[in-house]
């Protein structure tokens, strides 16, 4: 049997566990069918879990995310609470916790027996009181969508924003739920509109969501806005694929006008620019894109994007079969810009003219010698090309330059250098690599691969970063078990006063369990646990987690 956890996305499962650990599951009660509970966050939701013989048959929640047909974090939180109460691992009966086949078959029989008029009456009354059902019926069975309906959908979106906004700002702890609800709103409404060919309306609503999301102040440390922008791009593409020429023209005009008038947030302007350049490949659009680029070039002569616009214009001129003389003059005029040379480099690579491609890169290194990022890119391309054409001397020179001068933290290229060296040469290079502070991020991995375990231990001990200790525990535990035990015990003791909620207690106790696997570690773990029971006995959640872990 599969675990109930198998039917949740990892991020949803993690959030559910976090909700459970922070005490968000309230009024968990056993029913004849299974369990019911409330989960409190920004909004309070009701969750029902139906079980039979200790196995999940069905799960439901009244949050918008679950309403779209997905298993949500509130369900996961309740499942963690049930599993703790039952003190056993719970399995699924059937393929999905949200599908109960027997109940479905029984329900189908009942629905089939309802007189049609009564059923229609019931659905109508249900839709009047439930916005989600009304939206579903209008989109999936209506012949058109009027302006009032779109207005109401926009109102629903604004209600989601208000629900999570506090004094006009959405805090980090609410951002995940907020973005999840917005994505559920899009999935329920925009996807259905596209499926039913309400393309103009779908485009309008997509743009409205994007505008509202990007202009709503929030702590977006987890990148929710980027995720929603990605969803919007996917919807635009789906709409474009189904749209007729007239609708496609309208879409292009919208994108073009927004860019020309700079009516978008900087991030969204980049998203729209990328979309319009990547798509709309027909000749009539190419000419208009050229005009747009000319405006940008005129406005942004000294901006970071200037070279990008110049390069994009060259590609469009080539697609429109501009005369070779005009294209060559354009290349010559802007040759000092990296994007122009990149377009020409890509042409030579496509033609497999390796020598011409090498010449472009060598010249580019001279022109852009002050730009670290460009220099690293040129070096990597030259390494590949020199290897391809068999120029061993130039290959070695470029390889060492990339590693030492461009600070290239690419372990595969470092090992290419090792393969190209004598053992004596490699020892000299290795010493230089390990001494370089700029290559700090790959130093530990190199020490492990080289079997330099004493140096690896010393470096990890000096850095004292827990994630690095955990990453190299497997190899260091075999060689230095006593040192590793002391390191973990020291970490536990230093952090025992800093933890303050169930999730933090649980994470620290994981390390308590970890040290029991070391020689002498079980004794240490028991002593620490006993001390906690004495010093922190008022911390009920900590005591609960200790019991749960077997201490």
Coordinates of C-alpha atoms in Angstrom, one line a residue:
X1 CA 0.0 0.0 0.0
X2 CA 1.1 3.5 -0.7
X3 CA 1.5 6.2 2.0
X4 CA -0.9 9.1 2.0
X5 CA 2.2 11.3 1.7
X6 CA 2.7 10.0 -1.8
X7 CA -0.2 12.1 -3.1
X8 CA 1.0 15.5 -2.0
X9 CA 3.6 17.7 -3.7
X10 CA 6.7 18.0 -1.5
X11 CA 6.2 21.7 -1.0
X12 CA 2.6 21.1 0.1
X13 CA 3.7 18.4 2.5
X14 CA 6.4 20.6 4.0
X15 CA 3.9 23.4 4.6
X16 CA 1.4 21.0 6.1
X17 CA 4.0 19.7 8.5
X18 CA 4.9 23.2 9.4
X19 CA 1.2 24.0 10.1
X20 CA 1.0 20.9 12.3
X21 CA 4.2 21.6 14.2
X22 CA 3.0 25.2 14.9
X23 CA -0.3 24.0 16.4
X24 CA -2.5 25.1 13.5
X25 CA -4.6 21.9 13.7
X26 CA -7.5 22.6 16.0
X27 CA -10.5 20.6 17.3
X28 CA -9.3 17.3 15.8
X29 CA -12.2 14.9 16.5
X30 CA -13.0 11.3 15.6
X31 CA -16.2 10.7 13.7
X32 CA -18.0 7.7 12.4
X33 CA -16.4 8.1 9.0
X34 CA -12.9 9.2 10.2
X35 CA -11.8 12.6 11.4
X36 CA -12.7 16.3 11.2
X37 CA -10.6 19.3 12.2
X38 CA -10.1 23.0 11.6
X39 CA -6.8 24.3 10.4
X40 CA -6.1 28.0 11.2
X41 CA -3.7 30.2 9.2
X42 CA -4.7 33.6 7.8
X43 CA -8.1 32.0 7.2
X44 CA -9.7 29.0 9.1
X45 CA -10.6 26.0 7.0
X46 CA -12.5 22.8 7.7
X47 CA -10.9 19.5 6.8
X48 CA -12.6 16.1 6.6
X49 CA -10.8 12.8 6.4
X50 CA -12.7 9.6 5.8
X51 CA -11.0 6.3 6.8
X52 CA -11.7 2.6 6.7
X53 CA -9.7 0.0 8.5
X54 CA -6.9 2.6 9.2
X55 CA -6.6 3.6 5.6
X56 CA -7.6 6.9 3.9
X57 CA -10.6 6.7 1.7
X58 CA -11.3 10.4 1.0
X59 CA -10.0 13.9 1.9
X60 CA -11.7 17.3 1.6
X61 CA -11.0 20.9 2.6
X62 CA -13.0 24.0 1.9
X63 CA -9.9 26.1 0.9
X64 CA -9.7 27.5 -2.7
X65 CA -6.6 25.3 -3.5
X66 CA -8.5 22.1 -2.6
X67 CA -11.5 23.4 -4.4
X68 CA -9.5 23.3 -7.7
X69 CA -9.1 19.5 -7.2
X70 CA -5.7 19.4 -5.5
X71 CA -4.6 18.0 -2.2
X72 CA -3.8 21.0 0.1
X73 CA -1.5 21.7 3.0
X74 CA -4.5 21.8 5.4
X75 CA -5.2 18.2 4.6
X76 CA -1.6 17.3 5.1
X77 CA -1.5 19.1 8.5
X78 CA -4.5 17.1 9.7
X79 CA -3.0 13.9 8.4
X80 CA 0.1 14.5 10.4
X81 CA -2.1 15.1 13.5
X82 CA -4.0 11.9 12.9
X83 CA -0.9 9.9 12.4
X84 CA 0.5 11.1 15.7
X85 CA -2.8 10.4 17.5
X86 CA -3.1 6.9 15.9
X87 CA 0.7 6.3 16.5
X88 CA 1.1 4.4 13.2
X89 CA 1.7 5.0 9.5
X90 CA -1.5 5.5 7.6
X91 CA -1.9 4.1 4.1
X92 CA -4.2 5.0 1.1
X93 CA -6.9 2.7 -0.1
X94 CA -6.9 3.1 -3.8
X95 CA -5.0 5.5 -6.1
X96 CA -5.8 8.8 -4.5
X97 CA -6.9 10.1 -1.1
X98 CA -9.4 12.3 -2.9
X99 CA -11.1 9.5 -4.8
X100 CA -13.4 7.0 -3.0
X101 CA -14.6 4.6 -5.7
X102 CA -17.4 2.9 -3.8
X103 CA -18.8 6.2 -2.6
X104 CA -18.6 7.6 -6.2
X105 CA -20.5 4.6 -7.6
X106 CA -23.2 5.0 -4.9
X107 CA -23.4 8.7 -5.5
X108 CA -23.7 8.2 -9.3
X109 CA -26.7 5.9 -8.7
X110 CA -28.4 8.5 -6.5
X111 CA -27.7 11.3 -9.0
X112 CA -29.1 9.2 -11.8
X113 CA -32.3 8.7 -9.9
X114 CA -33.0 12.4 -9.3
X115 CA -35.7 13.9 -11.6
X116 CA -34.1 16.3 -14.1
X117 CA -36.2 19.3 -13.2
X118 CA -35.4 18.9 -9.5
X119 CA -31.7 18.5 -10.2
X120 CA -31.7 21.6 -12.4
X121 CA -33.5 23.5 -9.6
X122 CA -31.0 22.3 -7.0
X123 CA -28.0 23.2 -9.2
X124 CA -29.4 26.7 -9.8
X125 CA -30.0 27.4 -6.1
X126 CA -26.5 26.0 -5.3
X127 CA -24.8 28.2 -7.8
X128 CA -26.6 31.3 -6.5
X129 CA -25.0 30.8 -3.1
X130 CA -21.6 29.5 -4.2
X131 CA -19.4 31.7 -6.4
X132 CA -17.1 28.8 -7.4
X133 CA -20.0 26.7 -8.7
X134 CA -21.5 29.7 -10.5
X135 CA -18.1 30.4 -12.2
X136 CA -17.8 26.8 -13.2
X137 CA -21.2 26.7 -14.8
X138 CA -20.8 30.0 -16.6
X139 CA -17.4 29.1 -18.1
X140 CA -18.2 25.5 -18.9
X141 CA -21.8 25.7 -20.1
X142 CA -22.4 29.3 -21.1
X143 CA -22.3 30.5 -24.7
X144 CA -20.6 33.8 -23.8
X145 CA -19.1 35.7 -20.9
X146 CA -20.3 39.2 -20.3
X147 CA -18.4 42.2 -19.0
X148 CA -20.2 42.0 -15.6
X149 CA -19.0 38.4 -15.1
X150 CA -15.4 39.4 -15.8
X151 CA -15.9 42.3 -13.4
X152 CA -17.0 39.9 -10.7
X153 CA -14.0 37.7 -11.2
X154 CA -11.7 40.6 -10.8
X155 CA -13.6 41.4 -7.6
X156 CA -12.9 37.9 -6.4
X157 CA -9.2 38.3 -7.1
X158 CA -9.1 41.6 -5.1
X159 CA -10.9 39.7 -2.3
X160 CA -8.0 37.2 -2.2
X161 CA -5.5 40.0 -2.0
X162 CA -7.4 41.7 0.8
X163 CA -7.6 38.4 2.7
X164 CA -3.9 38.2 3.0
X165 CA -3.0 41.9 3.1
X166 CA -2.3 43.6 6.4
X167 CA -2.1 47.4 6.1
X168 CA -1.6 47.0 2.4
X169 CA 1.4 44.5 2.8
X170 CA 1.5 40.7 2.5
X171 CA 4.0 39.3 5.0
X172 CA 6.3 36.4 4.2
X173 CA 4.4 34.0 6.4
X174 CA 1.3 34.6 4.4
X175 CA 2.9 34.8 1.0
X176 CA 2.8 31.0 0.2
X177 CA -0.9 30.8 1.0
X178 CA -1.6 33.9 -1.0
X179 CA 0.2 32.7 -4.1
X180 CA -1.4 29.3 -3.8
X181 CA -4.9 30.9 -3.7
X182 CA -4.0 33.1 -6.7
X183 CA -2.8 30.1 -8.7
X184 CA -5.9 28.2 -7.7
X185 CA -8.0 31.1 -8.9
X186 CA -6.2 31.1 -12.2
X187 CA -6.4 27.4 -12.7
X188 CA -10.2 27.4 -11.9
X189 CA -11.1 30.3 -14.1
X190 CA -8.4 31.1 -16.8
X191 CA -7.8 27.4 -17.8
X192 CA -11.5 26.8 -18.1
X193 CA -11.9 29.9 -20.3
X194 CA -9.1 28.7 -22.6
X195 CA -10.6 25.2 -22.8
X196 CA -13.9 26.7 -23.8
X197 CA -12.4 29.1 -26.3
X198 CA -13.2 32.3 -24.3
X199 CA -9.8 33.5 -25.4
X200 CA -10.3 37.3 -25.3
X201 CA -11.7 37.0 -21.7
X202 CA -8.9 34.6 -20.7
X203 CA -6.3 37.1 -22.0
X204 CA -7.9 40.0 -20.2
X205 CA -8.1 38.1 -16.9
X206 CA -4.5 36.8 -17.2
X207 CA -3.2 40.4 -17.7
X208 CA -5.3 41.6 -14.7
X209 CA -3.9 39.0 -12.4
X210 CA -0.3 39.9 -13.5
X211 CA -0.9 43.6 -12.9
X212 CA -2.4 43.1 -9.5
X213 CA 0.2 40.6 -8.3
X214 CA 3.2 42.7 -9.4
X215 CA 1.8 45.9 -7.9
X216 CA 0.8 44.4 -4.5
X217 CA 3.5 45.1 -1.9
X218 CA 4.7 41.8 -0.4
X219 CA 7.7 39.9 1.0
X220 CA 8.4 37.7 -2.0
X221 CA 11.5 36.0 -0.7
X222 CA 10.2 32.7 -2.0
X223 CA 9.7 33.9 -5.6
X224 CA 5.9 33.7 -5.7
X225 CA 5.6 36.5 -8.2
X226 CA 8.1 34.8 -10.6
X227 CA 6.0 31.7 -10.4
X228 CA 2.7 33.5 -11.2
X229 CA 4.5 35.4 -14.1
X230 CA 5.5 32.0 -15.4
X231 CA 1.9 30.8 -15.2
X232 CA 0.8 33.9 -17.1
X233 CA 3.4 33.2 -19.9
X234 CA 2.0 29.7 -20.2
X235 CA -1.5 31.0 -20.5
X236 CA -0.5 33.5 -23.1
X237 CA 1.1 30.8 -25.2
X238 CA -2.0 28.6 -24.9
X239 CA -4.2 31.5 -26.0
X240 CA -1.9 32.3 -28.9
X241 CA -2.0 28.7 -30.1
X242 CA -5.8 28.7 -30.3
X243 CA -6.4 32.4 -31.3
X244 CA -7.4 33.5 -34.8
X245 CA -5.4 36.2 -36.6
X246 CA -7.7 39.0 -35.3
X247 CA -7.3 37.9 -31.7
X248 CA -3.5 37.4 -32.2
X249 CA -3.3 41.0 -33.5
X250 CA -5.1 42.3 -30.4
X251 CA -2.7 40.4 -28.2
X252 CA 0.3 41.8 -30.0
X253 CA -1.1 45.4 -29.8
X254 CA -1.6 45.0 -26.1
X255 CA 2.0 43.8 -25.5
X256 CA 3.5 46.4 -27.9
X257 CA 1.6 49.3 -26.3
X258 CA 2.5 48.3 -22.8
X259 CA 6.1 48.2 -23.7
X260 CA 6.1 51.4 -25.7
X261 CA 4.4 53.3 -23.0
X262 CA 6.4 51.7 -20.1
X263 CA 3.1 50.9 -18.3
X264 CA 4.6 47.8 -16.6
X265 CA 6.7 47.0 -13.5
X266 CA 10.4 46.5 -14.6
X267 CA 10.3 42.8 -13.9
X268 CA 7.0 42.3 -15.8
X269 CA 8.3 44.5 -18.7
X270 CA 11.2 42.0 -19.0
X271 CA 8.7 39.1 -19.0
X272 CA 6.6 40.7 -21.7
X273 CA 9.6 41.7 -23.8
X274 CA 11.0 38.2 -23.7
X275 CA 7.5 36.8 -24.7
X276 CA 6.9 39.2 -27.6
X277 CA 10.4 38.6 -29.0
X278 CA 10.3 34.8 -28.7
X279 CA 6.8 34.6 -30.3
X280 CA 4.9 36.4 -33.0
X281 CA 7.3 35.2 -35.7
X282 CA 5.2 36.2 -38.8
X283 CA 6.6 38.9 -41.0
X284 CA 3.9 41.5 -40.1
X285 CA 5.0 41.2 -36.5
X286 CA 8.7 41.3 -37.2
X287 CA 8.4 44.7 -38.8
X288 CA 6.5 46.0 -35.8
X289 CA 9.1 44.5 -33.4
X290 CA 11.8 46.3 -35.3
X291 CA 10.0 49.6 -34.7
X292 CA 9.7 48.7 -31.0
X293 CA 13.4 47.9 -30.8
X294 CA 14.2 51.2 -32.5
X295 CA 12.3 53.1 -29.8
X296 CA 14.1 51.2 -27.1
X297 CA 17.5 51.7 -28.6
X298 CA 16.8 55.5 -28.9
X299 CA 15.7 55.6 -25.2
X300 CA 18.1 53.3 -23.6
X301 CA 21.5 54.1 -25.2
X302 CA 23.3 54.0 -21.9
X303 CA 21.3 51.2 -20.2
X304 CA 22.3 47.6 -19.5
X305 CA 19.7 46.4 -22.0
X306 CA 21.1 48.5 -24.9
X307 CA 23.3 45.7 -26.2
X308 CA 20.5 43.2 -25.9
X309 CA 18.2 45.4 -28.1
X310 CA 20.9 45.9 -30.7
X311 CA 21.5 42.1 -30.9
X312 CA 17.8 41.3 -31.2
X313 CA 17.4 43.9 -34.0
X314 CA 20.2 42.2 -36.0
X315 CA 18.4 38.8 -35.7
X316 CA 15.1 40.3 -36.9
X317 CA 16.9 42.0 -39.8
X318 CA 18.3 38.6 -40.9
X319 CA 14.9 37.0 -40.6
X320 CA 13.4 39.7 -42.8
X321 CA 16.2 39.1 -45.4
X322 CA 17.7 42.6 -45.3
X323 CA 20.4 43.1 -47.9
X324 CA 23.8 41.6 -46.9
X325 CA 25.4 45.0 -47.3
X326 CA 23.0 46.7 -44.9
X327 CA 23.4 43.8 -42.4
X328 CA 27.2 44.0 -42.6
X329 CA 27.2 47.8 -42.1
X330 CA 25.0 47.3 -39.0
X331 CA 27.4 44.6 -37.6
X332 CA 30.4 46.9 -38.2
X333 CA 28.7 49.9 -36.6
X334 CA 27.9 48.0 -33.4
X335 CA 30.7 45.4 -33.4
X336 CA 32.0 46.5 -29.9
X337 CA 28.7 45.4 -28.3
X338 CA 28.8 41.8 -27.0
X339 CA 25.4 40.8 -28.3
X340 CA 26.3 41.5 -31.9
X341 CA 29.4 39.3 -31.7
X342 CA 27.3 36.6 -30.0
X343 CA 24.9 36.6 -32.9
X344 CA 27.8 36.2 -35.4
X345 CA 29.4 33.6 -33.1
X346 CA 26.2 31.5 -33.0
X347 CA 26.1 31.7 -36.9
X348 CA 29.7 30.3 -37.2
X349 CA 28.9 27.5 -34.6
X350 CA 25.8 26.5 -36.6
X351 CA 28.0 26.4 -39.8
X352 CA 30.6 24.4 -37.8
X353 CA 33.2 27.0 -38.8
X354 CA 35.2 26.4 -35.7
X355 CA 38.2 28.7 -36.6
X356 CA 35.9 31.7 -37.3
X357 CA 34.1 31.1 -34.0
X358 CA 37.5 31.0 -32.2
X359 CA 38.5 34.3 -33.8
X360 CA 35.3 35.9 -32.6
X361 CA 35.9 34.7 -29.0
X362 CA 39.6 35.8 -29.0
X363 CA 38.7 39.2 -30.2
X364 CA 35.8 39.4 -27.6
X365 CA 38.2 38.6 -24.8
X366 CA 40.2 41.8 -25.7
X367 CA 37.1 44.0 -26.1
X368 CA 35.4 42.8 -22.9
X369 CA 38.4 42.2 -20.7
X370 CA 36.9 44.2 -17.8
X371 CA 33.6 42.2 -17.7
X372 CA 34.1 39.1 -15.5
X373 CA 30.9 37.3 -16.7
X374 CA 31.6 37.7 -20.4
X375 CA 35.2 36.7 -19.9
X376 CA 34.2 33.5 -18.1
X377 CA 31.7 32.7 -20.9
X378 CA 34.3 33.3 -23.6
X379 CA 36.9 31.1 -21.8
X380 CA 34.5 28.2 -21.5
X381 CA 33.6 28.4 -25.2
X382 CA 37.3 28.5 -26.2
X383 CA 38.1 25.5 -24.0
X384 CA 35.5 23.5 -25.9
X385 CA 36.6 24.7 -29.3
X386 CA 40.4 24.3 -28.8
X387 CA 39.7 20.8 -27.6
X388 CA 37.5 20.2 -30.7
X389 CA 40.2 21.4 -33.1
X390 CA 43.1 19.7 -31.3
X391 CA 45.0 22.8 -30.3
X392 CA 46.5 21.3 -27.1
X393 CA 48.7 24.3 -26.2
X394 CA 45.9 26.8 -26.5
X395 CA 43.5 24.4 -24.7
X396 CA 45.8 24.1 -21.6
X397 CA 46.3 27.9 -21.6
X398 CA 42.6 28.6 -21.7
X399 CA 41.8 25.9 -19.1
X400 CA 44.3 27.3 -16.6
X401 CA 43.2 30.9 -17.3
X402 CA 39.5 29.9 -16.7
X403 CA 40.3 28.2 -13.4
X404 CA 42.8 30.7 -11.9
X405 CA 42.1 34.1 -13.6
X406 CA 38.4 33.8 -14.3
X407 CA 37.8 32.0 -10.9
X408 CA 35.9 29.3 -12.7
X409 CA 34.3 27.1 -10.0
X410 CA 33.5 24.3 -12.4
X411 CA 34.8 21.0 -10.9
X412 CA 34.5 19.2 -14.2
X413 CA 36.9 21.6 -15.9
X414 CA 39.3 21.3 -12.9
X415 CA 39.3 17.5 -13.6
X416 CA 39.8 18.1 -17.3
X417 CA 43.0 20.0 -16.2
X418 CA 44.0 17.0 -14.0
X419 CA 43.6 14.6 -17.0
X420 CA 45.7 16.9 -19.2
X421 CA 48.6 17.0 -16.6
X422 CA 51.4 14.8 -15.4
X423 CA 51.0 13.8 -11.7
X424 CA 53.7 16.3 -10.7
X425 CA 52.0 19.1 -12.6
X426 CA 48.6 18.2 -11.0
X427 CA 50.0 18.4 -7.4
X428 CA 51.2 21.9 -8.1
X429 CA 47.9 23.0 -9.7
X430 CA 45.9 21.4 -6.9
X431 CA 47.9 23.3 -4.3
X432 CA 47.2 26.5 -6.1
X433 CA 43.5 25.7 -6.5
X434 CA 43.1 24.9 -2.8
X435 CA 44.9 28.0 -1.7
X436 CA 42.6 30.2 -3.8
X437 CA 39.9 31.9 -1.7
X438 CA 37.7 32.6 -4.8
X439 CA 37.3 28.8 -5.4
X440 CA 35.9 28.3 -1.8
X441 CA 32.6 26.9 -3.0
X442 CA 34.2 23.8 -4.7
X443 CA 37.0 23.4 -2.2
X444 CA 35.2 20.8 0.0
X445 CA 34.1 18.7 -2.9
X446 CA 37.7 18.7 -4.4
X447 CA 39.2 17.7 -1.0
X448 CA 36.7 14.8 -0.8
X449 CA 37.4 13.6 -4.4
X450 CA 41.2 13.8 -3.7
X451 CA 40.9 11.8 -0.5
X452 CA 42.3 14.6 1.5
X453 CA 40.2 13.8 4.6
X454 CA 42.2 15.5 7.3
X455 CA 42.2 18.8 5.3
X456 CA 38.4 18.3 4.6
X457 CA 37.8 17.9 8.3
X458 CA 39.8 21.0 9.2
X459 CA 38.0 23.1 6.6
X460 CA 34.5 21.9 7.7
X461 CA 35.4 22.5 11.4
X462 CA 36.6 26.0 10.7
X463 CA 33.6 26.9 8.6
X464 CA 31.1 25.4 11.1
X465 CA 28.2 25.4 8.7
X466 CA 25.7 22.7 9.6
X467 CA 24.6 22.0 6.0
X468 CA 28.2 21.3 5.1
X469 CA 28.7 19.1 8.2
X470 CA 25.6 17.1 7.2
X471 CA 26.7 16.9 3.5
X472 CA 30.1 15.3 4.3
X473 CA 29.0 13.3 7.4
X474 CA 28.9 10.0 5.6
X475 CA 32.6 10.0 4.6
X476 CA 33.9 11.8 7.8
X477 CA 31.9 9.5 10.2
X478 CA 33.9 6.5 9.0
X479 CA 37.3 8.2 9.5
X480 CA 36.7 10.6 12.4
X481 CA 33.7 9.3 14.4
X482 CA 34.8 10.9 17.7
X483 CA 35.3 14.3 16.2
X484 CA 32.0 14.2 14.4
X485 CA 30.2 13.1 17.6
X486 CA 31.8 16.0 19.5
X487 CA 30.8 18.4 16.6
X488 CA 27.1 17.4 16.7
X489 CA 27.0 17.4 20.5
X490 CA 28.4 20.9 20.5
X491 CA 25.8 22.0 17.9
X492 CA 22.9 20.6 20.0
X493 CA 24.1 22.2 23.2
X494 CA 24.7 25.6 21.6
X495 CA 21.2 25.6 20.0
X496 CA 19.1 24.1 22.9
X497 CA 18.4 27.6 24.3
X498 CA 17.6 29.1 20.9
X499 CA 14.8 26.8 19.8
X500 CA 11.3 28.0 20.7
X501 CA 8.6 26.1 18.7
X502 CA 7.6 22.5 17.9
X503 CA 9.2 22.6 14.4
X504 CA 12.5 23.8 15.9
X505 CA 12.4 21.2 18.7
X506 CA 11.7 18.5 16.1
X507 CA 14.7 19.5 14.0
X508 CA 17.1 19.6 16.9
X509 CA 15.9 16.2 18.2
X510 CA 16.8 14.8 14.8
X511 CA 20.4 15.5 15.7
X512 CA 19.9 13.9 19.1
X513 CA 18.8 10.8 17.3
X514 CA 21.6 11.1 14.8
X515 CA 24.3 11.0 17.6
X516 CA 22.9 7.7 18.9
X517 CA 24.4 6.1 15.8
X518 CA 27.9 7.0 16.9
X519 CA 30.1 5.1 19.3
X520 CA 29.3 6.5 22.8
X521 CA 26.6 8.7 21.2
X522 CA 23.6 7.0 22.9
X523 CA 24.9 7.8 26.3
X524 CA 25.4 11.5 25.3
X525 CA 21.9 11.7 23.8
X526 CA 20.3 10.2 26.9
X527 CA 22.2 12.7 29.1
X528 CA 21.1 15.7 27.0
X529 CA 17.5 14.4 26.9
X530 CA 17.4 14.0 30.7
X531 CA 18.8 17.5 31.1
X532 CA 16.1 18.9 28.8
X533 CA 13.4 17.1 30.8
X534 CA 14.7 18.8 33.9
X535 CA 15.5 22.3 32.6
X536 CA 12.7 22.6 30.0
X537 CA 9.9 20.6 31.6
X538 CA 7.5 23.5 31.0
X539 CA 8.0 23.3 27.3
X540 CA 5.2 20.9 26.5
X541 CA 5.9 20.7 22.8
X542 CA 9.5 19.9 23.4
X543 CA 8.5 17.1 25.9
X544 CA 6.0 15.8 23.4
X545 CA 8.7 15.7 20.6
X546 CA 11.1 13.9 23.0
X547 CA 8.5 11.3 23.7
X548 CA 7.7 10.9 20.0
X549 CA 11.5 10.4 19.3
X550 CA 11.7 7.7 22.0
X551 CA 13.7 9.8 24.6

